Coordinates of C-alpha atoms in Angstrom, one line a residue:
X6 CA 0.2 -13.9 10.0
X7 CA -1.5 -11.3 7.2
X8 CA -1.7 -7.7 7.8
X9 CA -3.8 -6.4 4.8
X10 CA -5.3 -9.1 3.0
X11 CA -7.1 -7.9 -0.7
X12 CA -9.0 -10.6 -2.6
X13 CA -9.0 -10.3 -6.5
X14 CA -11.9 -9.3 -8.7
X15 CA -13.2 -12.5 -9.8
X16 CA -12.6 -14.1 -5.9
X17 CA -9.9 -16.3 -7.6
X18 CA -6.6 -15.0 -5.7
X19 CA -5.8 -13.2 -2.5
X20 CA -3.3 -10.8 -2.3
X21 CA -2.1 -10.8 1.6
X22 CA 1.5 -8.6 2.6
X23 CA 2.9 -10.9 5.2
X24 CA 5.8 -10.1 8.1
X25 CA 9.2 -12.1 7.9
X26 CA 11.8 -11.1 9.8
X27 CA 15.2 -10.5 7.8
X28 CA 18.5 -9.0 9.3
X29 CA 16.7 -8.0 12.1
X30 CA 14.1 -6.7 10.4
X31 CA 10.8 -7.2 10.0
X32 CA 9.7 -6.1 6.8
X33 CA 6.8 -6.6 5.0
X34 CA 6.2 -8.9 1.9
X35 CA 3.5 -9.6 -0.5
X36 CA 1.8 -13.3 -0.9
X37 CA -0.2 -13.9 -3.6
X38 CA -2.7 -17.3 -2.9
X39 CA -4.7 -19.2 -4.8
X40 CA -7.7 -19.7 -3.4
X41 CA -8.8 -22.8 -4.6
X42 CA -6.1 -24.7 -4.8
X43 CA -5.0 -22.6 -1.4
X44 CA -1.3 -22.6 -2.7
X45 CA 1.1 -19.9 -2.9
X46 CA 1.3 -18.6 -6.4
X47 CA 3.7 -15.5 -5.8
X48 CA 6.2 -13.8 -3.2
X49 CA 7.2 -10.4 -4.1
X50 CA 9.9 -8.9 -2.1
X51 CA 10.6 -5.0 -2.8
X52 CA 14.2 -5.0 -1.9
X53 CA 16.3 -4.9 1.5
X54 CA 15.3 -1.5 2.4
X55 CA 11.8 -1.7 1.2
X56 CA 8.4 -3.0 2.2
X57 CA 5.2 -3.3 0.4
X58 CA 3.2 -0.5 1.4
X59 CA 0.1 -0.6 -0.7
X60 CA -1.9 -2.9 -2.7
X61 CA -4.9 -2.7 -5.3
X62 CA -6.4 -5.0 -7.8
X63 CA -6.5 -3.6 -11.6
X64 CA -8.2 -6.8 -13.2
X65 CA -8.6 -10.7 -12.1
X66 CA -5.0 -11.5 -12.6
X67 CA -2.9 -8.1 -12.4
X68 CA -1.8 -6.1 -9.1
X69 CA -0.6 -2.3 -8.8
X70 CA 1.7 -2.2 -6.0
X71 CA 3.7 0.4 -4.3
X72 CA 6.4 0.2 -1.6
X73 CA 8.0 2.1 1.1
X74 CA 11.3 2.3 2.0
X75 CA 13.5 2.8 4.7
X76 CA 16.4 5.5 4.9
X77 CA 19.8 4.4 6.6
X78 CA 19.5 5.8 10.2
X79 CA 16.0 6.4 9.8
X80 CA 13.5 4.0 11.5
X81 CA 10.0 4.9 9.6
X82 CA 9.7 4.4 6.3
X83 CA 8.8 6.6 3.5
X84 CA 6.7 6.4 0.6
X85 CA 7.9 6.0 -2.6
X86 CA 6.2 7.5 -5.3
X87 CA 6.8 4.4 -8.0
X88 CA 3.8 2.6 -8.7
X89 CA 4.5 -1.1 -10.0
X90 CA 2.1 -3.5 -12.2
X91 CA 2.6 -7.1 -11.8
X92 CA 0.7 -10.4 -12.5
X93 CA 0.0 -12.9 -10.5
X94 CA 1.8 -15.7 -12.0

């Protein structure tokens, strides 16, 4: 099940964050799909305390991607001001 799904520029990928449950957790990841060949191309995975919080496509093939985070205690998560480029592949 997607939350926020983004589809690139060109229509060629999808960009989807995706729930999975981990340590009794459910955070959220980042799927990147192919849509042609409707395979996974990419996972990415901020870190045990983090979550994918935003997503926007730069170009056909590249991603800027910023997380939030969770503080120990604390059951909402925060915003994290870092701003990460990535590719698709």
């Amino acid at each position: 099940q997607y939350d926020h799904i983004s589809i690139s520029p060109d229509g060629t990928y999808i960009a989807a964050t995706v729930r999975k449950p981990v340590n009794n957790k459910n955070r959220m990841l980042l799927a990147i799909i192919d849509r042609e060949a409707n395979r996974l191309v990419r996972i990415v995975d901020p870190e045990e305390e983090g979550e994918i919080d935003q997503v926007m496509w730069v170009s056909d093939t590249r991603l800027f991607v910023r997380r939030a985070w969770a503080s120990e205690g604390v059951e909402q998560y925060s915003d994290d001001p870092l701003v990460v480029a990535i590719n698709v592949d």
